Coordinates of C-alpha atoms and ligand atoms in Angstrom, one line a residue:
M20 CA 20.2 5.6 48.9
N21 CA 22.0 9.2 49.6
K22 CA 25.2 9.0 50.6
F23 CA 25.2 12.4 52.8
T24 CA 22.6 12.6 55.9
G25 CA 21.5 16.0 54.8
Y26 CA 22.3 20.0 54.1
R27 CA 23.3 22.8 56.6
C28 CA 22.6 26.5 55.5
S29 CA 25.6 28.5 56.0
L30 CA 23.8 31.3 56.6
C31 CA 21.5 30.0 59.5
G32 CA 23.3 26.6 60.7
N33 CA 19.9 24.8 59.7
E34 CA 19.5 21.7 59.1
Y35 CA 17.8 19.2 57.6
L36 CA 16.9 15.9 55.5
P37 CA 17.9 15.0 52.4
G38 CA 14.8 14.5 51.1
Q39 CA 13.8 18.1 53.2
V40 CA 15.5 20.8 50.5
T41 CA 16.8 20.6 47.1
Y42 CA 18.5 23.9 46.1
T43 CA 19.2 26.8 48.7
C44 CA 17.9 27.6 52.1
P45 CA 14.0 28.2 52.2
K46 CA 14.8 30.1 55.1
D47 CA 17.0 32.4 54.0
G48 CA 18.4 31.8 50.9
G49 CA 21.7 30.7 52.2
N50 CA 24.2 28.3 50.5
L51 CA 23.9 24.8 51.4
D52 CA 26.9 22.7 52.8
V53 CA 26.4 18.7 52.0
I54 CA 27.1 16.7 55.4
P55 CA 29.1 13.9 54.4
D56 CA 28.3 11.0 56.6
Y57 CA 32.6 11.6 58.4
D58 CA 31.8 9.4 61.8
F59 CA 30.9 6.2 58.7
I60 CA 34.0 6.8 56.9
K61 CA 36.3 7.7 59.5
R62 CA 35.6 3.9 60.6
K63 CA 35.4 2.8 57.5
F64 CA 38.5 4.4 55.6
H65 CA 41.9 5.1 55.6
P66 CA 43.8 7.6 54.4
E67 CA 45.5 5.3 52.0
D68 CA 42.4 3.2 51.0
I69 CA 42.0 6.8 48.6
T70 CA 45.8 6.7 47.5
S71 CA 46.2 2.9 46.8
R72 CA 43.2 3.1 44.5
T73 CA 44.2 3.5 41.2
E74 CA 41.6 5.0 39.6
A75 CA 42.8 8.6 37.2
S76 CA 39.7 11.0 38.3
L77 CA 38.2 12.7 40.7
W78 CA 36.1 9.1 41.0
R79 CA 39.1 7.7 43.2
Y80 CA 37.6 9.9 46.2
L81 CA 34.4 8.0 45.7
P82 CA 34.5 6.9 49.6
L83 CA 34.6 11.1 50.3
L84 CA 32.4 12.1 48.0
T85 CA 28.1 12.9 47.8
V86 CA 27.1 10.5 45.2
N87 CA 27.5 6.8 43.9
E88 CA 29.7 6.0 41.1
P89 CA 28.1 7.2 37.6
A90 CA 26.9 5.0 35.6
G91 CA 28.9 3.0 33.0
D92 CA 33.0 3.1 32.6
S93 CA 35.1 4.8 30.5
T94 CA 32.8 7.1 29.5
P95 CA 34.3 11.1 29.5
M96 CA 33.3 10.9 32.9
H97 CA 35.5 8.5 33.6
A98 CA 38.3 11.7 32.6
A99 CA 37.8 14.8 35.4
G100 CA 40.2 15.6 37.3
W101 CA 43.2 14.3 38.4
T102 CA 45.3 17.0 36.5
P103 CA 48.4 17.1 36.3
V104 CA 51.0 19.6 38.5
F105 CA 53.9 21.7 37.0
S106 CA 56.3 22.9 39.0
L107 CA 57.5 26.1 37.3
P108 CA 60.9 26.9 38.1
R109 CA 61.2 29.5 35.9
L110 CA 58.5 31.7 37.1
A111 CA 59.4 31.1 40.8
D112 CA 63.4 32.8 40.2
K113 CA 61.0 35.8 38.7
L114 CA 59.0 36.4 41.8
G115 CA 61.9 35.5 44.7
L116 CA 60.2 32.4 45.9
K117 CA 61.6 29.1 45.4
H118 CA 58.8 26.3 45.0
L119 CA 56.2 27.3 42.5
W120 CA 53.8 24.7 41.4
L121 CA 50.9 25.3 38.6
K122 CA 47.6 22.8 38.7
D123 CA 46.4 22.8 35.3
E124 CA 42.4 22.6 35.3
S125 CA 42.3 22.8 31.7
R126 CA 43.4 19.4 31.2
N127 CA 40.1 18.2 32.3
P128 CA 37.9 16.3 29.4
T129 CA 35.9 20.2 28.6
A130 CA 38.9 21.4 29.0
S131 CA 37.7 23.5 32.6
F132 CA 37.7 23.2 36.6
K133 CA 34.5 22.8 36.1
D134 CA 33.7 19.4 34.7
R135 CA 34.5 18.4 38.5
A136 CA 30.9 20.4 39.3
S137 CA 29.3 18.9 36.8
A138 CA 30.1 15.1 36.8
V139 CA 29.0 15.0 40.5
V140 CA 26.0 17.0 39.8
V141 CA 25.1 15.4 36.8
T142 CA 25.2 12.1 38.3
R143 CA 23.4 13.7 41.5
A144 CA 20.8 14.2 38.5
R145 CA 20.8 10.2 37.5
E146 CA 20.2 9.5 41.5
V147 CA 17.0 11.8 41.5
K148 CA 15.6 10.9 38.4
A149 CA 15.8 14.4 36.7
E150 CA 15.1 14.4 33.4
V151 CA 16.2 17.6 32.6
V152 CA 19.5 19.7 34.1
V153 CA 19.8 23.4 32.9
T154 CA 22.2 25.9 34.1
A155 CA 23.2 29.0 33.4
S156 CA 26.3 29.8 32.6
T157 CA 29.3 31.9 31.4
G158 CA 30.7 29.3 29.1
N159 CA 32.3 26.7 31.0
A160 CA 30.3 25.0 33.5
G161 CA 27.4 25.0 30.4
A162 CA 29.6 23.2 28.5
A163 CA 31.3 21.0 31.4
L164 CA 27.2 19.5 32.3
A165 CA 26.7 19.4 28.1
G166 CA 29.9 16.9 27.9
M167 CA 29.6 14.9 31.3
S168 CA 25.7 14.9 29.9
A169 CA 26.0 13.9 26.7
A170 CA 28.8 11.3 28.0
V171 CA 25.9 10.0 30.0
G172 CA 23.1 10.5 27.2
Q173 CA 21.9 13.4 29.9
K174 CA 19.6 16.5 28.1
A175 CA 20.6 19.4 28.8
V176 CA 19.5 23.0 28.4
I177 CA 21.8 25.6 28.6
F178 CA 21.5 29.4 29.2
A179 CA 24.1 31.7 28.2
P180 CA 25.0 34.9 27.7
K181 CA 24.9 35.9 23.3
S182 CA 28.2 37.4 24.5
A183 CA 30.0 34.5 26.2
P184 CA 33.0 33.2 23.6
Q185 CA 32.5 31.7 20.2
A186 CA 34.5 28.3 21.6
K187 CA 32.6 28.3 24.5
V188 CA 29.0 28.9 22.9
A189 CA 30.9 25.7 19.9
Q190 CA 31.2 23.0 22.6
L191 CA 28.3 23.1 24.0
L192 CA 26.1 22.8 20.8
V193 CA 29.1 20.1 19.4
F194 CA 28.1 18.2 22.8
G195 CA 24.4 17.8 22.0
A196 CA 22.8 20.1 24.4
K197 CA 19.5 22.7 24.0
V198 CA 21.4 26.0 23.9
I199 CA 20.4 29.2 24.3
L200 CA 21.2 32.5 24.1
V201 CA 20.2 35.5 26.6
D202 CA 20.0 38.8 25.6
G203 CA 21.5 39.7 29.3
T204 CA 24.1 39.5 31.2
Y205 CA 25.0 36.2 32.7
D206 CA 23.2 37.1 36.3
D207 CA 20.1 38.1 33.5
A208 CA 21.2 34.1 32.7
F209 CA 21.2 32.4 36.5
D210 CA 17.8 34.3 37.1
L211 CA 15.5 33.1 34.1
T212 CA 16.9 29.2 34.6
V213 CA 16.2 29.2 38.4
K214 CA 12.4 30.6 36.9
A215 CA 12.2 27.7 33.8
A216 CA 13.4 24.9 36.4
D217 CA 10.9 25.9 38.1
E218 CA 8.5 25.7 35.5
F219 CA 9.2 22.8 34.1
G220 CA 10.7 20.4 36.4
W221 CA 13.9 21.1 35.3
Y222 CA 16.8 19.9 37.6
C223 CA 19.3 23.3 38.0
R224 CA 22.5 22.8 38.1
N225 CA 23.1 26.7 38.8
T226 CA 26.9 27.4 40.4
G227 CA 25.8 28.9 44.0
Y228 CA 22.8 27.0 44.4
N229 CA 22.9 23.0 43.5
P230 CA 24.8 22.0 46.5
F231 CA 26.1 19.4 44.3
T232 CA 28.7 21.7 42.7
L233 CA 30.7 22.2 45.2
E234 CA 31.0 18.6 46.6
G235 CA 32.0 17.9 42.7
K236 CA 34.4 21.0 43.3
K237 CA 36.2 19.4 46.7
T238 CA 37.9 16.7 44.4
A239 CA 40.5 19.5 43.8
A240 CA 41.8 19.8 47.3
F241 CA 42.0 15.7 47.9
E242 CA 44.0 16.2 44.6
I243 CA 46.4 18.6 45.8
W244 CA 46.2 16.7 49.4
E245 CA 46.8 13.5 47.7
W246 CA 49.7 15.5 45.6
W247 CA 51.4 16.9 48.7
L248 CA 51.6 13.7 50.1
A249 CA 52.4 12.2 47.5
T250 CA 55.8 15.0 46.6
H251 CA 56.8 15.8 49.8
R252 CA 57.0 12.4 52.1
D253 CA 61.2 14.3 52.7
W254 CA 60.2 17.8 53.7
H255 CA 60.1 16.8 57.6
K256 CA 63.5 15.0 57.0
K257 CA 66.3 17.1 59.1
D258 CA 67.8 18.4 56.3
S259 CA 65.4 19.5 54.0
P260 CA 64.9 23.8 53.9
L261 CA 61.7 23.1 53.9
D262 CA 61.9 21.5 57.7
N263 CA 59.7 24.6 59.3
H264 CA 58.2 25.2 55.9
S265 CA 54.9 27.9 56.0
P266 CA 51.7 26.5 55.3
L267 CA 51.1 26.2 50.8
S268 CA 49.4 28.9 49.4
I269 CA 47.0 27.9 47.2
F270 CA 46.1 30.5 44.7
V271 CA 42.1 30.6 43.0
S272 CA 40.1 32.6 40.7
V273 CA 36.6 34.0 41.9
G274 CA 33.8 34.3 40.4
D275 CA 30.8 33.2 42.1
G276 CA 32.7 31.9 44.8
N277 CA 32.1 28.2 43.9
I278 CA 35.1 27.6 43.1
I279 CA 37.2 28.6 46.3
S280 CA 34.7 27.5 48.8
G281 CA 34.9 23.6 47.0
I282 CA 38.1 23.5 47.7
H283 CA 38.1 24.8 51.2
K284 CA 35.2 22.3 51.6
G285 CA 37.2 19.8 50.3
F286 CA 40.2 20.5 53.0
K287 CA 37.3 21.4 56.3
D288 CA 36.3 17.6 55.1
L289 CA 40.1 15.9 55.3
L290 CA 40.4 18.1 59.0
A291 CA 37.4 16.4 59.8
L292 CA 38.5 12.8 59.2
G293 CA 41.2 13.7 60.5
W294 CA 43.8 13.5 58.0
I295 CA 45.6 16.2 58.1
P296 CA 47.0 18.0 60.7
T297 CA 46.2 21.8 59.4
M298 CA 44.4 23.8 56.4
P299 CA 46.2 25.4 53.8
R300 CA 46.8 28.8 52.9
I301 CA 44.1 29.6 50.2
I302 CA 43.8 33.0 48.5
G303 CA 41.2 34.4 45.7
V304 CA 41.8 36.1 42.7
Q305 CA 38.9 38.9 41.9
A306 CA 39.4 40.9 38.5
E307 CA 39.2 44.6 39.7
G308 CA 36.1 45.0 37.2
S309 CA 34.2 42.2 39.4
A310 CA 35.4 42.6 42.8
A311 CA 32.5 41.7 44.5
I312 CA 34.0 38.6 47.2
A313 CA 37.5 40.8 47.6
N314 CA 35.2 43.8 48.7
A315 CA 32.7 42.5 51.3
F316 CA 36.9 41.0 52.1
Y317 CA 38.5 43.9 53.1
D318 CA 35.6 45.7 54.7
N319 CA 35.2 42.6 56.8
T320 CA 31.5 41.8 56.4
E321 CA 29.6 39.2 54.4
T322 CA 27.2 41.2 53.1
I323 CA 27.7 41.0 49.8
T324 CA 27.3 44.3 47.1
P325 CA 26.8 43.8 43.5
V326 CA 29.2 45.6 41.0
S327 CA 28.5 45.7 37.5
A328 CA 31.2 44.4 36.7
T329 CA 33.3 44.6 33.9
T330 CA 36.7 42.4 33.3
I331 CA 38.2 40.3 29.5
A332 CA 38.0 37.4 32.1
D333 CA 34.5 36.3 30.7
S334 CA 34.4 33.4 33.2
I335 CA 34.4 35.1 36.9
S336 CA 32.7 38.6 35.0
V337 CA 29.5 38.2 37.9
D338 CA 27.3 41.3 39.4
L339 CA 26.1 39.0 42.4
P340 CA 28.3 36.3 43.2
R341 CA 26.5 33.3 44.2
D342 CA 28.5 32.1 46.7
G343 CA 30.2 35.3 47.9
V344 CA 29.5 34.2 51.9
R345 CA 31.4 30.9 51.8
A346 CA 34.2 32.2 49.5
V347 CA 34.7 35.1 51.6
R348 CA 34.8 32.6 54.3
A349 CA 37.6 30.0 53.0
A350 CA 39.9 33.3 52.8
R351 CA 39.3 34.0 56.1
E352 CA 39.2 31.3 58.5
T353 CA 42.2 29.8 56.1
T354 CA 44.5 33.2 56.9
G355 CA 44.2 33.6 53.6
T356 CA 43.4 36.8 51.3
Y357 CA 41.7 38.0 48.8
I358 CA 44.0 40.2 45.6
T359 CA 42.5 41.8 42.5
V360 CA 43.9 41.9 39.9
S361 CA 43.4 44.6 36.6
D362 CA 42.9 43.1 32.6
G363 CA 46.0 44.4 31.8
E364 CA 47.9 42.4 34.7
I365 CA 45.8 38.9 33.4
I366 CA 46.7 39.3 29.8
Q367 CA 50.4 39.6 31.1
A368 CA 49.7 37.0 33.2
I369 CA 48.3 34.5 29.7
A370 CA 51.6 35.6 28.3
E371 CA 53.7 34.4 30.9
L372 CA 52.3 31.8 31.4
G373 CA 52.8 30.9 27.8
K374 CA 55.9 31.1 28.0
M375 CA 56.2 28.2 30.7
G376 CA 54.0 25.9 28.5
V377 CA 51.1 26.6 30.1
F378 CA 47.7 28.1 27.7
A379 CA 45.5 29.9 30.1
E380 CA 41.6 31.4 29.3
P381 CA 42.0 34.9 31.5
A382 CA 40.0 33.9 34.4
G383 CA 42.4 30.6 34.0
A384 CA 45.4 33.3 33.7
T385 CA 43.7 35.5 36.4
A386 CA 45.2 33.3 39.8
Y387 CA 48.5 33.5 38.3
A388 CA 48.6 37.7 38.2
G389 CA 47.2 37.6 41.9
L390 CA 49.9 35.6 42.7
V391 CA 52.5 38.4 41.3
K392 CA 51.1 40.7 42.6
A393 CA 51.0 39.1 46.6
A394 CA 54.9 38.7 45.8
S395 CA 55.5 41.6 44.6
L396 CA 53.3 43.1 47.6
G397 CA 55.3 40.3 50.1
L398 CA 52.6 38.3 50.7
V399 CA 54.7 35.9 49.8
K400 CA 57.6 34.4 49.6
G401 CA 61.1 32.6 49.5
E402 CA 60.7 29.5 51.4
D403 CA 56.6 29.5 51.3
P404 CA 55.4 26.7 48.9
V405 CA 53.1 28.2 46.5
L406 CA 50.0 26.3 44.4
V407 CA 48.3 28.4 41.6
L408 CA 45.3 27.2 39.7
N409 CA 45.0 26.9 36.4
T410 CA 41.1 27.0 35.8
G411 CA 40.2 26.7 31.7
S412 CA 42.7 26.7 28.7
G413 CA 43.3 29.3 26.9
L414 CA 41.9 27.8 23.5
K415 CA 38.7 29.2 25.5
D416 CA 39.2 32.2 24.0
V417 CA 41.4 33.0 21.5
R418 CA 40.0 36.5 20.5
A419 CA 41.7 37.0 24.5
A420 CA 45.2 35.4 23.9
M421 CA 45.5 37.3 21.1
Q422 CA 45.4 40.3 23.2
A423 CA 49.0 39.1 25.0
V424 CA 51.2 38.3 22.2
Q425 CA 52.3 40.2 19.0
P426 CA 50.5 38.9 16.0
A427 CA 52.6 37.3 13.3
P428 CA 54.4 38.9 10.4
I429 CA 52.7 37.7 7.2
I430 CA 55.8 37.3 4.4
E431 CA 56.0 36.9 0.8
P432 CA 57.1 32.8 0.7
T433 CA 60.6 34.1 -0.6
L434 CA 64.0 33.1 1.8
E435 CA 65.3 36.1 1.2
A436 CA 61.6 37.5 2.5
V437 CA 62.8 35.0 6.0
K438 CA 65.7 36.8 6.3
K439 CA 64.3 40.4 6.5
I440 CA 62.3 39.6 9.4
L441 CA 64.7 37.9 11.1
Ligands
PLP520 C1 33.7 29.3 36.4 C2 35.0 29.8 36.1 C3 36.1 30.6 37.7 C4 35.4 31.3 39.0 O1 34.9 30.0 38.8 P1 33.7 30.3 40.4 O2 33.0 28.4 40.9 O3 32.7 31.0 39.8 O4 34.2 31.8 41.5 C5 37.2 31.1 37.3 N1 38.2 30.0 35.5 C6 37.7 29.6 35.3 C7 37.7 29.3 34.1 C8 35.8 29.2 34.9 O5 35.5 28.5 34.5
ZN521 ZN1 19.8 29.6 56.1

């Protein structure tokens, strides 16, 4: 049984029944939104039915998900999501903010936000009885697909650019996926994957192509909602300094635009159910060298013009974003905005987060780099509550991490040498 009523094209608005389409709109190639059965959910569930659950993973949101529960329990598939939120008072001070938090997605089972998407897509793949799931990836989407597939014994094939960081390639291989490195860019790998899926009848997970990646990614919004409910019960009390606080600003790094669109979708679901009164502000951060979506946002258009992407943040290095239109809307419809940051600012952000005990890969630190810039521009200030996502672990790209720090000295094993260095 399908747990959704159909799909709606984000471009032409055309609706399709569950069996009519699989990936994008047949008319215009637009990204499809999976339509949950809102009436059913509304009738059957209340927020407390979710918040009282003990499941510490994204599967606690099963009533709001458009797939059924995966087979088996306590596999790594059940460790996706439910990531911690840390408060960062020292960084807040530096930025002139009072309320700054970071949600650490590097705690996911394969160490990036992508596990949310892959857990749900692999579950969908089992529902449609797919023999093989395939994805193009700059590394993390593949690692997540490989890891979640391994967890439930699903066959997976990954196409990645041959320039993908070693640690990510190692993950793919260790999880036992069939790994094919493409002598080309992520975009080349993407197109090849779509062709291969078509040719061999594989189920394609590609980001911004398979509608269920968004369904996984929206769970981060549900967690932010629950965290907000749990930690801010007092905000409306009489003497609370946050009595008239502005909405939560959420900073998220953007490549294809699927994470930001997923977070937007999650909050739209909650709004449609009447479970939240208003939307948070969603602020997308792109690398200057890979800013096709930010460009469209600033040009006030939904036409995404490809760029020739170059940035140290490999996970958000994208020529042609595959979920650009919804990503533009995520900021536009929530009074958010887009920020672009240089590679130097990204590296600096790795160093600053590191000193708070958070080890981010370049694309993960990009969101914080965007906040630094937004604060300097006065886009967020003072009492504004701010949540930054770290989307991936620094262990994914150790070479980039080393650029954020001074190399350690090497000394003779004597106390004299130690004294000299101190
Ligand atoms: C994929 C990824 C992103 C960007 O997500 P998009 O959906 O491509 O915008 C950001 N950070 C990390 C670590 C990622 O792996
Ligand atoms: Zn369409």
